[in-house]
């Protein structure tokens, strides 16, 4: 049996936007659309620290830096804003 060395990030975000998960350490940058119910999930992420952003119109509009991904577990990251109403955070 191989050991599991990945985790996932999931949560809620504005429907119609995308969520981007990135890690300079691993050179990972994955984007996934948010479904009509406002949910997303990014799986098979190596354990480590990630930045999770809402992307709307190609631009990051809100982010959670330093999200820890643990082995065989999910890290919940919610963005509590309506479509088109996330605060601009790209410069932070």
Coordinates of C-alpha atoms in Angstrom, one line a residue:
X1 CA 0.0 0.0 0.0
X2 CA 1.3 3.4 -0.9
X3 CA 1.2 6.2 1.6
X4 CA -1.1 9.1 0.9
X5 CA 0.9 12.3 0.7
X6 CA -1.7 14.7 -0.7
X7 CA -4.6 16.7 0.6
X8 CA -7.2 19.1 -0.8
X9 CA -8.6 22.6 -0.5
X10 CA -12.4 23.1 -0.6
X11 CA -15.0 25.7 0.3
X12 CA -17.4 28.3 -1.0
X13 CA -16.8 31.2 -3.3
X14 CA -18.9 33.4 -5.6
X15 CA -20.7 31.2 -8.3
X16 CA -19.3 31.9 -11.7
X17 CA -15.8 32.9 -10.5
X18 CA -12.7 30.7 -10.3
X19 CA -10.5 29.7 -7.5
X20 CA -6.7 29.5 -8.0
X21 CA -4.5 27.5 -5.6
X22 CA -0.7 28.1 -5.9
X23 CA 2.5 27.2 -4.2
X24 CA 5.9 28.6 -5.3
X25 CA 7.6 25.8 -3.3
X26 CA 6.1 23.2 -5.7
X27 CA 5.6 25.3 -8.8
X28 CA 1.9 24.5 -8.6
X29 CA -0.8 26.9 -9.9
X30 CA -4.2 25.3 -10.4
X31 CA -7.4 27.0 -11.3
X32 CA -10.9 25.5 -10.9
X33 CA -14.4 27.0 -11.6
X34 CA -16.8 27.5 -8.8
X35 CA -20.0 25.6 -9.4
X36 CA -23.5 27.1 -9.5
X37 CA -24.0 26.3 -5.8
X38 CA -20.9 28.4 -4.9
X39 CA -18.7 25.3 -4.1
X40 CA -15.2 24.3 -5.2
X41 CA -12.7 21.6 -4.5
X42 CA -9.0 21.2 -5.5
X43 CA -7.7 17.7 -4.9
X44 CA -4.3 15.9 -5.1
X45 CA -2.3 18.8 -3.6
X46 CA 1.1 17.9 -2.1
X47 CA 1.2 18.7 1.6
X48 CA 2.5 22.2 2.2
X49 CA 1.5 25.9 2.3
X50 CA -0.6 27.4 -0.5
X51 CA -2.2 30.7 -1.5
X52 CA -5.9 30.4 -2.4
X53 CA -7.4 33.2 -4.5
X54 CA -10.8 34.0 -6.1
X55 CA -10.2 35.0 -9.7
X56 CA -12.9 37.1 -11.5
X57 CA -12.4 38.3 -15.0
X58 CA -8.8 37.0 -15.0
X59 CA -7.8 39.0 -12.0
X60 CA -7.4 37.9 -8.3
X61 CA -9.9 39.8 -6.2
X62 CA -9.6 38.1 -2.8
X63 CA -7.1 35.8 -1.3
X64 CA -6.2 33.7 1.7
X65 CA -2.4 33.4 2.0
X66 CA -0.6 30.6 4.0
X67 CA -3.3 27.9 3.8
X68 CA -1.8 24.7 5.2
X69 CA -2.7 21.5 3.3
X70 CA -2.3 18.3 5.5
X71 CA -1.9 14.7 4.5
X72 CA -5.2 13.0 3.6
X73 CA -7.3 15.9 4.9
X74 CA -9.2 18.9 3.5
X75 CA -8.5 22.5 4.3
X76 CA -11.7 24.6 4.2
X77 CA -11.2 28.1 2.7
X78 CA -14.4 30.1 2.3
X79 CA -14.8 33.4 0.5
X80 CA -17.8 35.2 2.0
X81 CA -18.6 37.6 -0.8
X82 CA -21.2 37.8 -3.6
X83 CA -20.3 37.6 -7.3
X84 CA -18.6 40.8 -8.3
X85 CA -18.5 42.0 -4.7
X86 CA -15.2 40.5 -3.4
X87 CA -12.8 43.2 -2.1
X88 CA -9.8 43.9 -4.2
X89 CA -6.9 42.2 -2.5
X90 CA -4.5 41.5 -5.4
X91 CA -2.0 44.2 -4.2
X92 CA -1.9 42.8 -0.6

